[in-house]
Short mmCIF file of C-alpha atoms and ligand atoms in Angstrom, two decimals:
data_model
loop_
_atom_site.label_atom_id
_atom_site.label_comp_id
_atom_site.label_asym_id
_atom_site.label_seq_id
_atom_site.Cartn_x
_atom_site.Cartn_y
_atom_site.Cartn_z
CA UNK A 20 103.98 20.23 101.03
CA UNK A 21 102.95 16.59 101.23
CA UNK A 22 104.15 15.70 104.74
CA UNK A 23 100.86 14.79 106.45
CA UNK A 24 101.91 16.03 109.88
CA UNK A 25 102.63 19.47 108.42
CA UNK A 26 99.23 19.44 106.74
CA UNK A 27 97.53 18.62 110.03
CA UNK A 28 99.40 21.49 111.70
CA UNK A 29 98.44 23.76 108.84
CA UNK A 30 94.76 22.89 109.32
CA UNK A 31 94.98 23.89 112.99
CA UNK A 32 96.71 27.17 112.07
CA UNK A 33 93.93 27.89 109.59
CA UNK A 34 91.30 27.11 112.24
CA UNK A 35 92.98 29.55 114.65
CA UNK A 36 93.13 32.15 111.96
CA UNK A 37 89.46 31.87 111.02
CA UNK A 38 88.32 31.94 114.66
CA UNK A 39 90.32 35.14 115.14
CA UNK A 40 88.77 36.69 112.02
CA UNK A 41 85.23 35.86 113.10
CA UNK A 42 85.75 36.97 116.69
CA UNK A 43 87.34 40.24 115.57
CA UNK A 44 84.64 40.96 112.94
CA UNK A 45 81.72 39.87 115.14
CA UNK A 46 80.26 37.89 112.25
CA UNK A 47 80.93 34.71 110.30
CA UNK A 48 80.09 31.10 109.62
CA UNK A 49 82.09 29.41 112.35
CA UNK A 50 80.80 25.83 112.23
CA UNK A 51 80.72 25.76 108.42
CA UNK A 52 84.29 27.01 108.04
CA UNK A 53 85.65 24.60 110.66
CA UNK A 54 83.84 21.77 108.88
CA UNK A 55 85.66 22.19 105.55
CA UNK A 56 89.07 23.38 106.75
CA UNK A 57 90.74 20.00 106.20
CA UNK A 58 89.30 19.76 102.68
CA UNK A 59 90.73 23.17 101.78
CA UNK A 60 94.11 22.37 103.30
CA UNK A 61 94.32 19.05 101.44
CA UNK A 62 93.45 20.74 98.13
CA UNK A 63 95.63 23.84 98.42
CA UNK A 64 98.70 22.26 100.05
CA UNK A 65 98.64 18.71 98.73
CA UNK A 66 96.74 18.51 95.47
CA UNK A 67 96.01 21.55 93.30
CA UNK A 68 98.36 23.25 90.86
CA UNK A 69 97.93 26.95 91.52
CA UNK A 70 100.37 29.86 91.47
CA UNK A 71 99.69 32.71 93.92
CA UNK A 72 102.05 34.93 91.89
CA UNK A 73 100.04 34.28 88.75
CA UNK A 74 96.47 33.66 89.93
CA UNK A 75 95.03 33.71 86.40
CA UNK A 76 97.59 31.25 84.97
CA UNK A 77 95.52 29.49 82.34
CA UNK A 78 96.62 25.95 83.22
CA UNK A 79 95.78 26.31 86.93
CA UNK A 80 93.44 23.87 88.63
CA UNK A 81 90.16 25.57 89.45
CA UNK A 82 88.53 25.62 92.90
CA UNK A 83 84.93 26.74 93.24
CA UNK A 84 83.55 27.18 96.73
CA UNK A 85 79.89 26.69 96.04
CA UNK A 86 79.11 26.75 99.79
CA UNK A 87 80.26 30.35 99.73
CA UNK A 88 79.14 31.16 103.26
CA UNK A 89 82.16 29.30 104.70
CA UNK A 90 84.35 32.09 103.37
CA UNK A 91 86.52 32.55 106.47
CA UNK A 92 88.34 29.24 105.93
CA UNK A 93 88.82 30.23 102.28
CA UNK A 94 90.22 33.71 103.04
CA UNK A 95 92.58 32.22 105.64
CA UNK A 96 93.94 29.66 103.15
CA UNK A 97 94.29 32.11 100.24
CA UNK A 98 96.18 34.56 102.48
CA UNK A 99 98.44 31.83 103.85
CA UNK A 100 99.21 30.67 100.29
CA UNK A 101 100.20 34.24 99.40
CA UNK A 102 97.34 35.30 97.11
CA UNK A 103 97.10 38.48 99.22
CA UNK A 104 98.82 39.73 102.40
CA UNK A 105 97.90 37.95 105.64
CA UNK A 106 97.63 41.34 107.29
CA UNK A 107 94.50 41.94 105.19
CA UNK A 108 92.61 39.23 107.12
CA UNK A 109 92.17 41.80 109.90
CA UNK A 110 89.85 43.76 107.59
CA UNK A 111 87.43 40.85 107.17
CA UNK A 112 83.83 42.06 106.96
CA UNK A 113 84.82 45.65 107.74
CA UNK A 114 83.91 48.77 105.78
CA UNK A 115 85.71 48.99 102.42
CA UNK A 116 87.39 45.57 102.75
CA UNK A 117 87.38 43.30 99.72
CA UNK A 118 87.26 40.38 102.16
CA UNK A 119 83.50 40.44 102.46
CA UNK A 120 81.26 37.75 103.90
CA UNK A 121 81.15 35.64 100.74
CA UNK A 122 83.73 34.84 98.03
CA UNK A 123 84.06 37.43 95.29
CA UNK A 124 86.43 37.51 92.35
CA UNK A 125 87.92 40.90 93.19
CA UNK A 126 90.14 38.82 95.47
CA UNK A 127 93.05 37.07 93.69
CA UNK A 128 92.54 33.32 93.56
CA UNK A 129 88.75 33.40 93.59
CA UNK A 130 87.22 32.00 90.40
CA UNK A 131 83.58 32.76 91.03
CA UNK A 132 81.31 34.84 93.24
CA UNK A 133 79.31 32.45 95.41
CA UNK A 134 76.94 32.57 98.35
CA UNK A 135 73.59 31.92 96.77
CA UNK A 136 73.73 28.14 97.11
CA UNK A 137 73.28 25.82 94.15
CA UNK A 138 75.24 27.58 91.40
CA UNK A 139 78.83 26.42 91.80
CA UNK A 140 78.47 23.04 90.13
CA UNK A 141 76.84 24.44 86.98
CA UNK A 142 79.65 26.94 86.47
CA UNK A 143 82.20 24.21 87.22
CA UNK A 144 80.66 22.06 84.49
CA UNK A 145 81.30 24.94 82.08
CA UNK A 146 84.92 25.24 83.22
CA UNK A 147 85.54 21.50 82.93
CA UNK A 148 83.95 21.44 79.49
CA UNK A 149 86.14 24.36 78.43
CA UNK A 150 89.24 22.40 79.54
CA UNK A 151 88.18 19.48 77.35
CA UNK A 152 87.51 21.75 74.36
CA UNK A 153 90.86 23.53 74.79
CA UNK A 154 92.76 20.29 75.38
CA UNK A 155 93.91 21.46 78.80
CA UNK A 156 94.89 19.14 81.65
CA UNK A 157 93.60 21.23 84.55
CA UNK A 158 91.00 19.83 86.93
CA UNK A 159 88.01 21.56 88.50
CA UNK A 160 87.25 21.02 92.20
CA UNK A 161 83.87 22.14 93.55
CA UNK A 162 82.94 22.21 97.23
CA UNK A 163 79.24 21.94 98.09
CA UNK A 164 77.38 21.64 101.37
CA UNK A 165 75.07 18.69 102.02
CA UNK A 166 72.20 21.07 102.76
CA UNK A 167 72.97 22.79 99.46
CA UNK A 168 71.89 19.61 97.68
CA UNK A 169 68.28 20.68 98.23
CA UNK A 170 68.84 23.12 95.35
CA UNK A 171 67.50 21.52 92.16
CA UNK A 172 70.13 23.22 90.02
CA UNK A 173 72.79 20.97 91.57
CA UNK A 174 71.12 17.97 89.98
CA UNK A 175 70.81 19.61 86.56
CA UNK A 176 74.56 20.22 86.70
CA UNK A 177 75.12 16.64 87.87
CA UNK A 178 73.25 15.34 84.83
CA UNK A 179 75.16 17.49 82.38
CA UNK A 180 78.57 16.59 83.89
CA UNK A 181 78.02 12.92 83.10
CA UNK A 182 76.42 13.70 79.73
CA UNK A 183 79.66 15.48 78.74
CA UNK A 184 81.88 12.81 80.37
CA UNK A 185 83.68 15.36 82.54
CA UNK A 186 86.25 13.18 84.29
CA UNK A 187 88.24 16.36 84.98
CA UNK A 188 85.52 17.50 87.40
CA UNK A 189 85.66 16.55 91.08
CA UNK A 190 82.72 17.48 93.26
CA UNK A 191 83.14 17.39 97.03
CA UNK A 192 80.22 17.22 99.44
CA UNK A 193 80.97 18.54 102.92
CA UNK A 194 78.72 15.94 104.48
CA UNK A 195 78.35 17.19 108.02
CA UNK A 196 74.65 16.26 108.10
CA UNK A 197 73.65 19.72 109.34
CA UNK A 198 72.49 22.79 107.52
CA UNK A 199 71.47 26.22 108.85
CA UNK A 200 68.48 25.28 111.01
CA UNK A 201 68.92 21.63 111.86
CA UNK A 202 69.84 18.26 110.38
CA UNK A 203 69.69 17.66 106.64
CA UNK A 204 67.54 14.63 107.42
CA UNK A 205 64.92 16.81 109.11
CA UNK A 206 65.05 19.76 106.69
CA UNK A 207 65.44 17.96 103.34
CA UNK A 208 66.79 14.44 103.37
CA UNK A 209 69.22 13.62 100.58
CA UNK A 210 69.79 9.93 101.35
CA UNK A 211 70.84 7.57 99.95
CA UNK A 212 73.46 10.02 98.77
CA UNK A 213 75.90 7.56 97.24
CA UNK A 214 73.19 5.89 95.17
CA UNK A 215 71.80 9.25 94.02
CA UNK A 216 75.16 10.37 92.60
CA UNK A 217 75.83 6.93 91.16
CA UNK A 218 72.51 7.00 89.35
CA UNK A 219 73.44 10.40 87.90
CA UNK A 220 76.49 8.72 86.33
CA UNK A 221 79.18 9.81 88.79
CA UNK A 222 82.06 7.84 90.25
CA UNK A 223 81.45 7.93 94.02
CA UNK A 224 84.15 7.95 96.70
CA UNK A 225 83.56 8.13 100.47
CA UNK A 226 86.19 9.53 102.82
CA UNK A 227 86.70 10.92 106.31
CA UNK A 228 86.51 14.60 105.39
CA UNK A 229 88.45 15.73 108.45
CA UNK A 230 91.44 13.48 107.70
CA UNK A 231 93.82 15.51 105.51
CA UNK A 232 95.97 12.48 104.69
CA UNK A 233 93.01 10.48 103.39
CA UNK A 234 91.70 13.52 101.53
CA UNK A 235 94.98 14.10 99.68
CA UNK A 236 94.97 10.42 98.71
CA UNK A 237 91.43 10.36 97.29
CA UNK A 238 91.88 13.66 95.42
CA UNK A 239 95.08 12.44 93.81
CA UNK A 240 93.63 9.02 93.01
CA UNK A 241 90.41 10.29 91.41
CA UNK A 242 90.28 8.61 87.98
CA UNK A 243 91.03 11.09 85.21
CA UNK A 244 90.29 9.07 82.08
CA UNK A 245 87.18 7.24 83.19
CA UNK A 246 84.70 9.32 81.22
CA UNK A 247 82.90 9.93 84.54
CA UNK A 248 82.97 12.88 86.92
CA UNK A 249 83.93 12.02 90.52
CA UNK A 250 81.99 12.96 93.63
CA UNK A 251 83.75 12.76 96.97
CA UNK A 252 81.39 12.31 99.89
CA UNK A 253 83.50 13.82 102.64
CA UNK A 254 82.07 12.80 106.01
CA UNK A 255 82.80 15.72 108.29
CA UNK A 256 81.93 17.13 111.68
CA UNK A 257 80.49 20.64 111.61
CA UNK A 258 82.46 22.82 114.03
CA UNK A 259 85.41 20.37 113.91
CA UNK A 260 88.25 21.11 116.32
CA UNK A 261 86.33 23.07 118.94
CA UNK A 262 84.49 20.87 121.44
CA UNK A 263 81.61 23.25 122.18
CA UNK A 264 80.94 23.80 118.47
CA UNK A 265 81.11 20.24 117.17
CA UNK A 266 77.82 18.95 115.75
CA UNK A 267 75.84 21.91 117.11
CA UNK A 268 73.53 23.41 114.48
CA UNK A 269 73.45 26.90 116.03
CA UNK A 270 77.24 27.22 115.56
CA UNK A 271 76.53 27.46 111.82
CA UNK A 272 76.98 31.23 112.21
CA UNK A 273 77.47 31.61 115.93
CA UNK A 274 80.16 34.14 116.85
CA UNK A 275 82.19 33.02 119.88
CA UNK A 276 81.86 35.05 123.07
CA UNK A 277 85.09 36.13 124.76
CA UNK A 278 85.07 32.99 126.96
CA UNK A 279 84.27 30.74 124.02
CA UNK A 280 86.98 32.41 121.93
CA UNK A 281 89.59 31.84 124.63
CA UNK A 282 88.54 28.22 125.12
CA UNK A 283 88.62 27.59 121.37
CA UNK A 284 92.11 29.05 120.96
CA UNK A 285 93.30 27.06 123.96
CA UNK A 286 91.97 23.80 122.53
CA UNK A 287 93.53 24.47 119.14
CA UNK A 288 96.90 25.26 120.75
CA UNK A 289 96.72 21.97 122.64
CA UNK A 290 96.01 20.12 119.40
CA UNK A 291 99.09 21.74 117.88
CA UNK A 292 101.24 20.63 120.80
CA UNK A 293 100.17 17.02 120.33
CA UNK A 294 101.37 17.16 116.72
CA UNK A 295 104.69 18.85 117.51
C1 TPP B 9 69.91 29.91 97.55
C2 TPP B 9 70.18 30.05 99.02
N1 TPP B 9 69.22 29.77 99.90
C3 TPP B 9 69.45 29.91 101.22
C4 TPP B 9 70.67 30.36 101.67
C5 TPP B 9 70.91 30.58 103.16
N2 TPP B 9 71.84 29.61 103.69
C6 TPP B 9 73.14 29.93 103.93
S1 TPP B 9 74.01 28.64 104.51
C7 TPP B 9 72.65 27.63 104.49
C8 TPP B 9 72.75 26.20 104.94
C9 TPP B 9 73.72 25.45 104.13
O1 TPP B 9 73.93 24.17 104.67
P1 TPP B 9 75.02 23.26 104.06
O2 TPP B 9 74.95 23.33 102.57
O3 TPP B 9 74.84 21.91 104.65
O4 TPP B 9 76.37 23.95 104.49
P2 TPP B 9 77.27 23.70 105.80
O5 TPP B 9 76.58 22.73 106.68
O6 TPP B 9 78.55 23.14 105.28
O7 TPP B 9 77.44 25.05 106.40
C10 TPP B 9 71.54 28.30 104.02
C11 TPP B 9 70.19 27.68 103.87
C12 TPP B 9 71.65 30.66 100.70
N3 TPP B 9 72.88 31.07 101.04
N4 TPP B 9 71.40 30.48 99.38
MG1 MG B 10 75.93 20.81 105.97
#
């Protein structure tokens, strides 16, 4: 699916689906999941080679969700792609469900258990290095939060990725400028972010991280024989798509009330109508 209008519609469907999951479960990372929905849609519907019928296919592209807390967007996309039945989304965060509050590899399609921030990039470096050693063409895509960059282990991984010339590794920063308790600038500033990654030997690309069309383009154009890993600084809005949630730190894990839920679904339906 590369028709951009269909991708935009898909992103709204995924947003509706994740809001329903969170409202039904009474728990979840609402703002975080809405923030990276377009990134996931671009990757899974416009970029990555994956096969839901053969999730462990050895030539598949790898996706690591290092910001594991935004799991609702991830579950919604994996279900929609057919990695497991959509019906199962109703069990999210309930007793005995495998769809728990962070990604875990009991669920088909998930490469790595995440949730403790700061580990995804290191494991991705290992996967990308393995591809080089095995002469495989797959790429590794790793989604991190901008607040997550306060974890020192991210920068160790960044150093090793350029040391090993991993041009098959694409890091994505969901740069919404908020973390759990406030702005990244107030909690732990990471600016100038482009220069930091550049100085660690990465090829840096900036993009509107809520524009699926632009995202598909930059993912597909990332240089693959440059000898450098690529970092995509995806400028996003936390809570994207729901007016009362946009750019509001407390919506990081706020669960919508009944009124908020109804308003959110209404807004998303209106956005769908505009695209029809
Ligand atoms: C090692 C670790 N420390 C703290 C947390 C608690 N925590 C969960 S989400 C979060 C904020 C993450 O912010 P960011 O990376 O910017 O993600 P986003 O804004 O996309 O939600 C924190 C501190 C954690 N999950 N792991
Ligand atoms: Mg953030």
